[in-house]
Short mmCIF file of C-alpha atoms in Angstrom, two decimals:
data_model
loop_
_atom_site.label_atom_id
_atom_site.label_comp_id
_atom_site.label_asym_id
_atom_site.label_seq_id
_atom_site.Cartn_x
_atom_site.Cartn_y
_atom_site.Cartn_z
CA UNK A 1 230.60 383.82 129.40
CA UNK A 2 231.36 386.16 126.55
CA UNK A 3 232.63 389.45 127.94
CA UNK A 4 231.72 392.73 126.31
CA UNK A 5 233.92 394.02 123.54
CA UNK A 6 231.89 397.12 122.69
CA UNK A 7 232.69 398.88 125.97
CA UNK A 8 231.66 402.46 126.77
CA UNK A 9 234.32 405.05 127.51
CA UNK A 10 236.15 404.02 130.68
CA UNK A 11 236.35 407.66 131.75
CA UNK A 12 232.97 407.32 133.47
CA UNK A 13 231.42 404.19 135.00
CA UNK A 14 227.77 403.26 135.35
CA UNK A 15 227.95 400.38 137.81
CA UNK A 16 224.79 398.38 138.52
CA UNK A 17 224.38 396.40 141.73
CA UNK A 18 220.78 395.23 141.37
CA UNK A 19 221.78 391.57 141.55
CA UNK A 20 223.64 392.06 144.81
CA UNK A 21 222.57 395.14 146.76
CA UNK A 22 219.19 395.52 145.04
CA UNK A 23 218.32 391.90 145.87
CA UNK A 24 218.45 392.80 149.57
CA UNK A 25 215.13 394.62 149.30
CA UNK A 26 212.36 393.12 151.39
CA UNK A 27 210.11 391.05 149.13
CA UNK A 28 212.71 390.32 146.45
CA UNK A 29 213.92 386.72 146.21
CA UNK A 30 215.83 386.11 142.99
CA UNK A 31 216.53 382.71 141.53
CA UNK A 32 219.67 382.16 139.48
CA UNK A 33 217.51 382.22 136.34
CA UNK A 34 216.07 385.57 137.46
CA UNK A 35 219.57 386.98 137.97
CA UNK A 36 220.70 385.84 134.54
CA UNK A 37 217.63 387.37 132.91
CA UNK A 38 218.11 390.68 134.74
CA UNK A 39 221.79 390.72 133.77
CA UNK A 40 220.80 390.40 130.11
CA UNK A 41 218.43 393.36 130.42
CA UNK A 42 221.07 395.48 132.13
CA UNK A 43 223.61 394.61 129.46
CA UNK A 44 221.09 395.47 126.77
CA UNK A 45 220.54 398.83 128.47
CA UNK A 46 224.27 399.43 128.29
CA UNK A 47 225.56 399.72 131.86
CA UNK A 48 229.32 399.32 132.12
CA UNK A 49 229.46 396.93 135.08
CA UNK A 50 227.05 394.38 136.55
CA UNK A 51 227.78 393.24 140.08
CA UNK A 52 226.53 389.67 140.15
CA UNK A 53 226.81 388.80 143.84
CA UNK A 54 229.20 387.26 146.35
CA UNK A 55 230.62 383.94 145.05
CA UNK A 56 231.62 381.65 147.86
CA UNK A 57 229.34 383.35 150.37
CA UNK A 58 226.18 381.50 149.36
CA UNK A 59 225.37 378.68 146.90
CA UNK A 60 223.05 380.82 144.75
CA UNK A 61 225.69 383.40 143.90
CA UNK A 62 228.32 380.72 143.34
CA UNK A 63 225.96 379.01 140.90
CA UNK A 64 225.20 382.33 139.21
CA UNK A 65 228.85 382.92 138.29
CA UNK A 66 229.25 379.31 137.13
CA UNK A 67 226.19 379.56 134.88
CA UNK A 68 227.11 383.06 133.73
CA UNK A 69 230.38 381.65 132.37
CA UNK A 70 228.37 379.31 130.15
CA UNK A 71 225.18 381.23 129.43
CA UNK A 72 225.82 385.00 129.44
CA UNK A 73 226.94 386.75 126.29
CA UNK A 74 227.58 390.33 127.35
CA UNK A 75 227.85 393.02 124.68
CA UNK A 76 228.30 396.13 126.79
CA UNK A 77 228.83 395.21 130.44
CA UNK A 78 231.58 393.54 132.44
CA UNK A 79 230.60 391.11 135.19
CA UNK A 80 231.80 391.97 138.71
CA UNK A 81 232.20 389.68 141.72
CA UNK A 82 231.70 391.12 145.20
CA UNK A 83 233.56 390.16 148.35
CA UNK A 84 235.43 391.50 151.35
CA UNK A 85 239.04 392.17 152.25
CA UNK A 86 240.97 389.30 153.79
CA UNK A 87 240.49 388.35 157.39
CA UNK A 88 242.48 390.05 160.10
CA UNK A 89 245.76 388.34 160.91
CA UNK A 90 245.87 386.29 157.71
CA UNK A 91 247.39 386.55 154.24
CA UNK A 92 245.42 387.43 151.14
CA UNK A 93 247.08 384.62 149.19
CA UNK A 94 245.71 382.09 151.71
CA UNK A 95 242.24 383.56 152.12
CA UNK A 96 239.53 381.15 150.82
CA UNK A 97 237.09 383.98 150.23
CA UNK A 98 239.51 385.82 147.94
CA UNK A 99 240.22 382.53 146.18
CA UNK A 100 236.50 382.15 145.48
CA UNK A 101 236.46 385.62 143.91
CA UNK A 102 239.33 384.68 141.62
CA UNK A 103 237.73 381.32 140.78
CA UNK A 104 234.46 383.03 139.83
CA UNK A 105 236.06 384.08 136.56
CA UNK A 106 234.84 387.67 136.91
CA UNK A 107 237.43 390.08 135.48
CA UNK A 108 236.52 392.77 138.03
CA UNK A 109 236.23 392.39 141.80
CA UNK A 110 234.64 394.81 144.24
CA UNK A 111 235.89 394.50 147.81
CA UNK A 112 234.06 396.02 150.75
CA UNK A 113 236.40 397.59 153.28
CA UNK A 114 235.81 399.25 156.65
CA UNK A 115 236.48 402.99 156.64
CA UNK A 116 234.81 403.95 159.93
CA UNK A 117 237.20 403.57 162.87
CA UNK A 118 234.49 402.33 165.26
CA UNK A 119 233.43 399.62 162.78
CA UNK A 120 237.03 398.48 162.48
CA UNK A 121 237.41 398.13 166.23
CA UNK A 122 233.92 396.89 167.13
CA UNK A 123 232.85 394.86 164.07
CA UNK A 124 236.18 393.57 162.75
CA UNK A 125 237.74 393.53 166.24
CA UNK A 126 241.12 394.52 164.94
CA UNK A 127 243.40 397.53 164.94
CA UNK A 128 243.17 400.50 162.62
CA UNK A 129 246.60 399.73 161.15
CA UNK A 130 245.72 396.05 160.55
CA UNK A 131 242.59 397.15 158.67
CA UNK A 132 244.77 399.28 156.35
CA UNK A 133 247.04 396.30 155.78
CA UNK A 134 244.02 394.12 154.99
CA UNK A 135 243.07 396.60 152.29
CA UNK A 136 246.59 396.82 150.84
CA UNK A 137 247.19 393.06 150.87
CA UNK A 138 243.80 392.16 149.37
CA UNK A 139 244.03 394.69 146.54
CA UNK A 140 247.63 393.75 145.70
CA UNK A 141 246.79 390.02 145.67
CA UNK A 142 243.82 390.40 143.34
CA UNK A 143 245.84 392.65 141.04
CA UNK A 144 248.53 389.95 140.93
CA UNK A 145 245.83 387.53 139.77
CA UNK A 146 244.97 389.80 136.84
CA UNK A 147 241.81 391.27 138.35
CA UNK A 148 240.69 394.87 138.17
CA UNK A 149 239.77 395.98 141.71
CA UNK A 150 237.21 398.46 143.02
CA UNK A 151 237.02 399.19 146.75
CA UNK A 152 233.71 400.00 148.49
CA UNK A 153 234.50 402.05 151.59
CA UNK A 154 231.60 401.04 153.81
CA UNK A 155 230.10 403.71 156.11
CA UNK A 156 232.54 406.18 154.62
CA UNK A 157 230.61 409.39 155.23
CA UNK A 158 229.84 408.52 158.85
CA UNK A 159 233.46 407.50 159.32
CA UNK A 160 234.68 410.73 157.72
CA UNK A 161 232.66 412.80 160.18
CA UNK A 162 233.94 410.75 163.13
CA UNK A 163 237.59 410.55 162.08
CA UNK A 164 238.42 412.32 158.82
CA UNK A 165 242.10 411.37 158.81
CA UNK A 166 241.48 407.66 159.22
CA UNK A 167 238.71 407.52 156.61
CA UNK A 168 240.97 409.24 154.11
CA UNK A 169 243.84 406.89 155.00
CA UNK A 170 241.68 403.92 153.91
CA UNK A 171 241.07 405.59 150.54
CA UNK A 172 244.76 406.33 150.18
CA UNK A 173 245.77 402.75 151.08
CA UNK A 174 243.41 401.26 148.49
CA UNK A 175 244.52 403.72 145.81
CA UNK A 176 248.24 403.20 146.42
CA UNK A 177 247.80 399.40 146.40
CA UNK A 178 246.33 399.56 142.89
CA UNK A 179 242.55 399.87 143.25
CA UNK A 180 241.13 401.41 140.07
CA UNK A 181 238.23 403.09 141.89
CA UNK A 182 237.57 403.84 145.54
CA UNK A 183 233.82 404.10 146.17
CA UNK A 184 232.58 406.29 149.01
CA UNK A 185 229.51 404.58 150.48
CA UNK A 186 226.68 406.31 152.31
CA UNK A 187 225.76 402.98 153.84
CA UNK A 188 223.20 404.33 156.30
CA UNK A 189 221.71 406.69 153.73
CA UNK A 190 221.78 409.71 156.03
CA UNK A 191 223.67 412.20 153.85
CA UNK A 192 222.39 415.28 152.04
CA UNK A 193 223.75 416.63 148.74
CA UNK A 194 225.73 419.54 150.19
CA UNK A 195 227.60 417.25 152.58
CA UNK A 196 228.31 414.70 149.85
CA UNK A 197 229.66 417.38 147.54
CA UNK A 198 231.99 418.83 150.17
CA UNK A 199 233.26 415.44 151.32
CA UNK A 200 233.96 414.06 147.85
CA UNK A 201 235.81 417.23 146.86
CA UNK A 202 237.93 417.06 150.01
CA UNK A 203 238.81 413.36 149.59
CA UNK A 204 239.65 413.87 145.93
CA UNK A 205 242.02 416.73 146.75
CA UNK A 206 243.62 414.81 149.63
CA UNK A 207 244.22 411.50 147.82
CA UNK A 208 244.11 411.95 144.06
CA UNK A 209 242.25 408.62 143.88
CA UNK A 210 239.56 407.94 141.32
CA UNK A 211 236.35 408.14 143.35
CA UNK A 212 232.92 406.59 143.06
CA UNK A 213 229.67 407.01 144.97
CA UNK A 214 227.26 404.47 146.46
CA UNK A 215 224.20 406.14 147.99
CA UNK A 216 221.34 404.63 149.96
CA UNK A 217 217.99 406.45 149.89
CA UNK A 218 217.05 406.75 153.56
CA UNK A 219 216.71 410.54 153.31
CA UNK A 220 215.12 410.37 149.86
CA UNK A 221 218.29 411.94 148.45
CA UNK A 222 220.17 408.98 146.90
CA UNK A 223 219.83 410.24 143.31
CA UNK A 224 220.62 413.83 144.35
CA UNK A 225 223.57 412.64 146.44
CA UNK A 226 224.90 410.62 143.52
CA UNK A 227 224.75 413.63 141.21
CA UNK A 228 226.30 415.84 143.90
CA UNK A 229 229.24 413.43 144.03
CA UNK A 230 229.57 413.66 140.25
CA UNK A 231 229.57 417.46 140.55
CA UNK A 232 232.46 417.13 142.99
CA UNK A 233 234.50 414.88 140.71
CA UNK A 234 233.31 411.29 141.16
CA UNK A 235 233.46 409.32 137.90
CA UNK A 236 231.86 406.06 139.03
CA UNK A 237 228.20 405.79 140.10
CA UNK A 238 226.70 402.71 141.74
CA UNK A 239 222.95 402.27 141.29
CA UNK A 240 220.20 399.67 141.21
CA UNK A 241 217.34 399.23 138.75
CA UNK A 242 214.22 401.04 140.00
CA UNK A 243 216.08 401.93 143.20
CA UNK A 244 215.71 398.45 144.69
CA UNK A 245 217.74 397.87 147.83
CA UNK A 246 217.80 397.35 151.57
CA UNK A 247 215.42 399.41 153.72
CA UNK A 248 214.05 402.13 151.40
CA UNK A 249 216.48 401.39 148.59
CA UNK A 250 219.48 402.66 146.63
CA UNK A 251 220.16 405.36 144.08
CA UNK A 252 217.84 404.59 141.19
CA UNK A 253 219.72 403.68 138.02
CA UNK A 254 217.21 405.22 135.63
CA UNK A 255 216.93 408.78 137.01
CA UNK A 256 220.71 408.86 137.49
CA UNK A 257 221.39 407.80 133.91
CA UNK A 258 218.61 410.05 132.61
CA UNK A 259 220.18 413.03 134.37
CA UNK A 260 223.69 412.20 133.18
CA UNK A 261 222.63 411.77 129.57
CA UNK A 262 220.01 414.49 129.28
CA UNK A 263 220.96 417.10 131.89
CA UNK A 264 224.75 416.73 132.10
CA UNK A 265 225.10 415.90 128.41
CA UNK A 266 227.42 413.04 129.35
CA UNK A 267 227.31 409.97 127.10
CA UNK A 268 227.28 407.02 129.50
CA UNK A 269 225.24 404.55 127.40
CA UNK A 270 225.70 403.12 123.92
CA UNK A 271 223.86 405.05 121.17
CA UNK A 272 220.12 404.31 121.14
CA UNK A 273 220.04 402.65 124.56
CA UNK A 274 218.37 405.53 126.38
CA UNK A 275 215.16 404.99 124.39
CA UNK A 276 214.96 401.47 125.89
CA UNK A 277 214.93 402.77 129.47
CA UNK A 278 211.20 402.51 130.17
CA UNK A 279 210.95 399.02 128.70
CA UNK A 280 214.00 397.78 130.64
CA UNK A 281 212.69 399.26 133.90
CA UNK A 282 209.33 397.53 133.54
CA UNK A 283 210.86 394.24 132.41
CA UNK A 284 213.07 394.09 135.51
CA UNK A 285 210.09 394.96 137.72
CA UNK A 286 208.22 392.00 136.26
CA UNK A 287 211.19 389.69 136.89
CA UNK A 288 211.41 390.65 140.57
CA UNK A 289 207.61 390.34 140.79
CA UNK A 290 206.97 393.92 141.88
CA UNK A 291 204.46 396.24 140.23
CA UNK A 292 206.31 399.00 138.33
CA UNK A 293 206.09 402.31 140.17
CA UNK A 294 203.63 404.45 138.20
CA UNK A 295 205.18 407.70 139.47
CA UNK A 296 208.85 406.88 138.97
CA UNK A 297 210.75 409.68 137.18
CA UNK A 298 211.36 409.21 133.46
CA UNK A 299 209.94 405.66 133.20
CA UNK A 300 206.75 405.70 135.29
CA UNK A 301 203.36 405.33 133.61
CA UNK A 302 202.42 408.72 135.06
CA UNK A 303 205.76 410.44 134.44
CA UNK A 304 204.33 412.36 131.47
CA UNK A 305 200.62 412.23 132.36
CA UNK A 306 198.74 415.53 132.38
CA UNK A 307 195.46 416.10 134.17
CA UNK A 308 194.94 419.81 134.74
CA UNK A 309 193.11 421.70 132.00
CA UNK A 310 195.64 424.56 132.21
CA UNK A 311 198.46 422.15 131.42
CA UNK A 312 196.54 420.66 128.51
CA UNK A 313 195.92 424.09 126.97
CA UNK A 314 199.64 424.80 127.01
CA UNK A 315 200.62 421.33 125.79
CA UNK A 316 198.27 421.71 122.85
CA UNK A 317 200.44 424.65 121.75
CA UNK A 318 203.80 423.10 122.64
CA UNK A 319 204.30 419.87 124.69
CA UNK A 320 207.62 421.21 125.98
CA UNK A 321 205.82 423.86 128.00
CA UNK A 322 204.90 421.30 130.68
CA UNK A 323 207.44 418.51 130.06
CA UNK A 324 211.13 418.60 130.92
CA UNK A 325 212.03 416.22 128.07
CA UNK A 326 210.39 414.52 125.11
CA UNK A 327 209.01 411.25 126.64
CA UNK A 328 210.08 409.29 123.56
CA UNK A 329 213.71 410.01 124.46
CA UNK A 330 213.43 407.48 127.29
CA UNK A 331 210.89 405.21 125.62
CA UNK A 332 207.88 406.65 127.43
CA UNK A 333 204.77 408.41 126.12
CA UNK A 334 202.74 411.47 126.99
CA UNK A 335 199.28 410.72 128.34
CA UNK A 336 196.32 413.04 128.72
CA UNK A 337 194.09 412.28 131.69
CA UNK A 338 190.42 413.10 131.38
CA UNK A 339 188.72 414.11 134.63
CA UNK A 340 186.47 416.76 136.13
CA UNK A 341 189.53 419.02 135.98
CA UNK A 342 189.65 418.67 132.20
CA UNK A 343 188.94 421.45 129.77
CA UNK A 344 188.35 421.45 126.05
CA UNK A 345 192.09 421.19 125.32
CA UNK A 346 192.42 418.06 127.48
CA UNK A 347 189.58 416.38 125.63
CA UNK A 348 190.92 417.37 122.22
CA UNK A 349 194.38 416.00 123.04
CA UNK A 350 192.97 412.80 124.53
CA UNK A 351 190.71 412.38 121.51
CA UNK A 352 193.69 412.79 119.20
CA UNK A 353 195.57 410.18 121.23
CA UNK A 354 192.64 407.78 120.65
CA UNK A 355 192.28 408.61 116.95
CA UNK A 356 189.49 411.21 117.03
CA UNK A 357 190.07 414.75 115.73
CA UNK A 358 187.86 417.10 117.74
CA UNK A 359 189.71 420.31 116.96
CA UNK A 360 187.29 421.36 114.20
CA UNK A 361 184.14 420.93 116.29
CA UNK A 362 184.18 423.04 119.44
CA UNK A 363 180.57 422.15 120.27
CA UNK A 364 181.40 418.44 120.22
CA UNK A 365 184.43 418.92 122.45
CA UNK A 366 182.30 420.98 124.81
CA UNK A 367 179.65 418.26 125.00
CA UNK A 368 182.31 415.67 125.82
CA UNK A 369 183.74 417.89 128.57
CA UNK A 370 180.27 418.41 130.02
CA UNK A 371 179.51 414.69 129.89
CA UNK A 372 182.79 413.81 131.61
CA UNK A 373 182.13 416.29 134.41
CA UNK A 374 178.58 415.03 134.81
CA UNK A 375 179.75 411.41 135.04
CA UNK A 376 182.57 412.21 137.43
CA UNK A 377 180.11 413.99 139.72
CA UNK A 378 178.35 410.61 139.95
CA UNK A 379 181.56 408.85 140.95
CA UNK A 380 183.08 407.83 137.60
CA UNK A 381 186.78 408.33 136.97
CA UNK A 382 188.18 408.25 133.45
CA UNK A 383 191.84 408.94 134.13
CA UNK A 384 192.20 405.24 135.02
CA UNK A 385 189.64 403.96 132.51
CA UNK A 386 190.68 404.96 129.00
CA UNK A 387 188.46 402.38 127.35
CA UNK A 388 185.30 403.67 129.04
CA UNK A 389 186.23 407.21 128.05
CA UNK A 390 186.75 406.13 124.45
CA UNK A 391 183.26 404.61 124.41
CA UNK A 392 181.81 407.82 125.84
CA UNK A 393 183.69 409.82 123.20
CA UNK A 394 182.59 407.47 120.43
CA UNK A 395 178.96 407.84 121.46
CA UNK A 396 179.19 411.64 121.39
CA UNK A 397 181.01 411.67 118.03
CA UNK A 398 178.42 409.41 116.42
CA UNK A 399 175.48 411.03 118.17
CA UNK A 400 174.07 407.74 119.41
CA UNK A 401 174.89 404.88 121.74
CA UNK A 402 176.34 401.84 119.96
CA UNK A 403 176.73 398.48 121.63
CA UNK A 404 177.01 394.85 120.56
CA UNK A 405 174.32 393.68 122.96
CA UNK A 406 171.48 395.17 124.99
CA UNK A 407 170.62 394.12 128.51
CA UNK A 408 167.14 393.01 129.39
CA UNK A 409 167.99 391.94 132.94
CA UNK A 410 170.54 390.19 135.11
CA UNK A 411 170.21 388.41 138.44
CA UNK A 412 172.72 386.91 140.86
CA UNK A 413 172.17 384.45 143.69
CA UNK A 414 174.63 383.71 146.51
CA UNK A 415 173.86 380.84 148.85
CA UNK A 416 175.54 378.99 151.68
CA UNK A 417 175.68 375.24 151.15
CA UNK A 418 176.55 372.25 153.34
CA UNK A 419 179.92 372.37 155.05
CA UNK A 420 180.19 376.14 154.65
CA UNK A 421 180.63 375.99 150.87
CA UNK A 422 179.30 379.12 149.16
CA UNK A 423 177.65 378.99 145.76
CA UNK A 424 177.18 381.84 143.30
CA UNK A 425 174.94 381.77 140.25
CA UNK A 426 174.05 384.47 137.73
CA UNK A 427 171.43 384.66 134.98
CA UNK A 428 171.50 387.22 132.17
CA UNK A 429 168.85 388.04 129.58
CA UNK A 430 170.22 389.86 126.54
CA UNK A 431 169.43 390.91 123.01
CA UNK A 432 172.13 390.65 120.32
CA UNK A 433 171.73 390.77 116.55
CA UNK A 434 167.94 390.64 116.97
CA UNK A 435 168.10 387.47 119.06
CA UNK A 436 167.00 387.12 122.68
CA UNK A 437 169.41 385.09 124.79
CA UNK A 438 169.18 383.68 128.29
CA UNK A 439 172.24 382.17 129.94
CA UNK A 440 173.31 381.06 133.40
CA UNK A 441 176.79 380.88 134.90
CA UNK A 442 178.38 379.74 138.15
CA UNK A 443 181.49 381.29 139.65
CA UNK A 444 183.66 381.94 142.67
CA UNK A 445 181.66 385.06 143.44
CA UNK A 446 178.65 386.90 142.02
CA UNK A 447 180.79 388.96 139.61
CA UNK A 448 182.64 385.89 138.35
CA UNK A 449 179.29 384.15 137.85
CA UNK A 450 177.96 387.19 135.97
CA UNK A 451 181.02 387.21 133.73
CA UNK A 452 180.60 383.51 132.94
CA UNK A 453 176.89 383.94 132.16
CA UNK A 454 177.67 386.85 129.83
CA UNK A 455 180.29 384.81 127.99
CA UNK A 456 177.95 381.84 127.70
CA UNK A 457 175.27 384.06 126.16
CA UNK A 458 177.50 385.83 123.65
CA UNK A 459 180.42 383.62 122.59
CA UNK A 460 178.35 381.76 119.99
CA UNK A 461 177.65 385.05 118.18
CA UNK A 462 180.94 386.72 119.07
CA UNK A 463 183.64 384.02 119.28
CA UNK A 464 186.24 386.81 119.64
CA UNK A 465 185.24 387.05 123.31
CA UNK A 466 187.05 383.78 123.99
CA UNK A 467 190.36 385.68 123.79
CA UNK A 468 189.39 388.19 126.45
CA UNK A 469 190.55 387.73 130.02
CA UNK A 470 189.81 389.80 133.11
CA UNK A 471 193.24 390.45 134.63
CA UNK A 472 192.47 392.87 137.45
CA UNK A 473 189.45 393.95 139.48
CA UNK A 474 189.31 396.85 141.94
CA UNK A 475 186.44 397.99 144.15
CA UNK A 476 186.21 401.28 146.00
CA UNK A 477 183.47 402.62 148.27
CA UNK A 478 183.13 406.26 147.29
CA UNK A 479 183.80 409.00 149.81
CA UNK A 480 180.90 410.95 151.21
CA UNK A 481 178.62 407.90 151.34
CA UNK A 482 177.76 405.68 154.28
CA UNK A 483 178.36 402.02 155.07
CA UNK A 484 176.69 399.29 153.07
CA UNK A 485 174.43 401.81 151.33
CA UNK A 486 177.34 403.68 149.75
CA UNK A 487 177.92 404.02 146.03
CA UNK A 488 180.55 401.66 144.66
CA UNK A 489 183.07 402.18 141.88
CA UNK A 490 184.54 399.18 140.06
CA UNK A 491 187.58 399.27 137.77
CA UNK A 492 188.26 396.26 135.56
CA UNK A 493 191.39 395.55 133.50
CA UNK A 494 190.85 393.28 130.50
CA UNK A 495 193.42 391.79 128.12
CA UNK A 496 193.26 390.13 124.71
CA UNK A 497 196.78 388.69 124.68
CA UNK A 498 198.47 391.77 123.28
CA UNK A 499 196.88 394.80 124.97
CA UNK A 500 195.23 395.62 128.27
CA UNK A 501 192.47 398.19 128.73
CA UNK A 502 190.55 399.56 131.71
CA UNK A 503 186.84 400.22 132.20
CA UNK A 504 184.76 401.68 135.01
CA UNK A 505 181.29 401.26 136.42
CA UNK A 506 179.52 403.09 139.27
CA UNK A 507 176.30 401.97 140.96
CA UNK A 508 174.63 401.52 144.32
CA UNK A 509 176.00 398.00 144.73
CA UNK A 510 179.14 396.18 143.67
CA UNK A 511 177.45 393.74 141.28
CA UNK A 512 175.62 396.47 139.36
CA UNK A 513 178.81 398.52 139.10
CA UNK A 514 180.67 395.42 137.94
CA UNK A 515 178.08 394.80 135.22
CA UNK A 516 178.62 398.30 133.81
CA UNK A 517 182.40 397.85 133.78
CA UNK A 518 182.04 394.38 132.19
CA UNK A 519 179.75 395.74 129.49
CA UNK A 520 182.28 398.41 128.55
CA UNK A 521 185.16 395.91 128.71
CA UNK A 522 183.56 393.49 126.25
CA UNK A 523 182.30 396.26 123.98
CA UNK A 524 185.81 397.73 123.74
CA UNK A 525 187.30 394.27 123.15
CA UNK A 526 184.94 393.58 120.23
CA UNK A 527 185.72 396.99 118.75
CA UNK A 528 189.43 396.15 118.99
CA UNK A 529 188.70 392.90 117.16
CA UNK A 530 187.43 394.98 114.21
CA UNK A 531 183.70 394.44 114.65
CA UNK A 532 181.08 397.18 114.27
CA UNK A 533 178.03 397.28 116.56
CA UNK A 534 174.46 398.21 115.75
CA UNK A 535 172.92 401.41 117.08
CA UNK A 536 170.51 400.94 119.97
#
């Protein structure tokens, strides 16, 4: 492992624990390869410390540190091994767990220590004084082995409320033994910002130790609690990418860093790294196999999305009027959502985003607004279907409907065969380039069969369709309707290998709605391929 040489200022630490604490989230199961890949992303982002796991406690983390020594080339971060203080009644120099931390090769070790008197007596089953000696002995031993040591005071805030003097004595013992940072942990996540601020200020005044904060999000305040600790003098923040962690999660790395850089004006990342934040967030989400949160601050797909017409009117004058930062600062983009709440300004801004200048033609913009509201009254939604909106806009701009093919009819058949096997067949009759085409397809369901029939009919004339792939399919029964006779809305996501777009269809049954969304999907894909359709 190549350790970072281009280190950020040691006066303030951004410490990431995604690979250890974040991996405890329900539904996350990281392989060693996953952990190595995430570590590379975190290093690229520019965090100062990456906690890799607990070597010696489980084979996966032991393997991670062994492979990291050979495969990781860190430019900004330092790798950290996690463990616990020595066992009660023993000696740190003889403790196999501490030996595993040293043998991991990590230059920094984080030790978890009990700071709540009841946990010491009930969980560790030892005396309060022996627990202090465990802290002193463990820190001193690791320092003698050339390791930098951070101490995580587990359940600190609960322990402070139960027995302030003892909780502070644990901090003092770690500090006096040589720990570089003593981290106050809100392990149960029950704190609020005012309490965190008061406690951190008190501990800092009482001990003089360098303090850090580790906040869980059980009250929804982990980011606020982290920043409250910084306000009170903490200079070390522990976070996880996208807030992953046990129960409801940890302090989210990205809002914390965004606030420090953009609101506190504190440089905690290497120059240029902040603009990579959205990309890094989404890349890590893909690695842990969780869909990126669309409404996450700073990096969410909807973080700078504007729907209300009033907002759009103001943004048209100055985007800063309804945005707290320039989205590009964190690698995100502003998006205008077109809906029945849209006004002329929304449509003009969305048109500009798609490459159409509507500002000089108020009548045209008005017609588009009216068309959107008419369609949405029928059940369409364009805020999640940009491609369908672009086709609607294109039709209005050109004053005519343009498509690559015209439907004569389609038909689907679903039948139950021997042994319970279901069969689905679709037939389409189309016109394209003056030629009538009839094609049949079989699929896993009627929509899949319809898609296959459509491809069979058109791929000879439009070979570009071979690159298109349907990647997502959503069906919703619209509110205000009843049972099997309700109107249905279908949203389809289609990709061509480089970009994904969304289309929508609404009809009285799911297959008819799917046809409309498919038609838009393929039309948009052929337009992206550079082809021009004929007017109907």
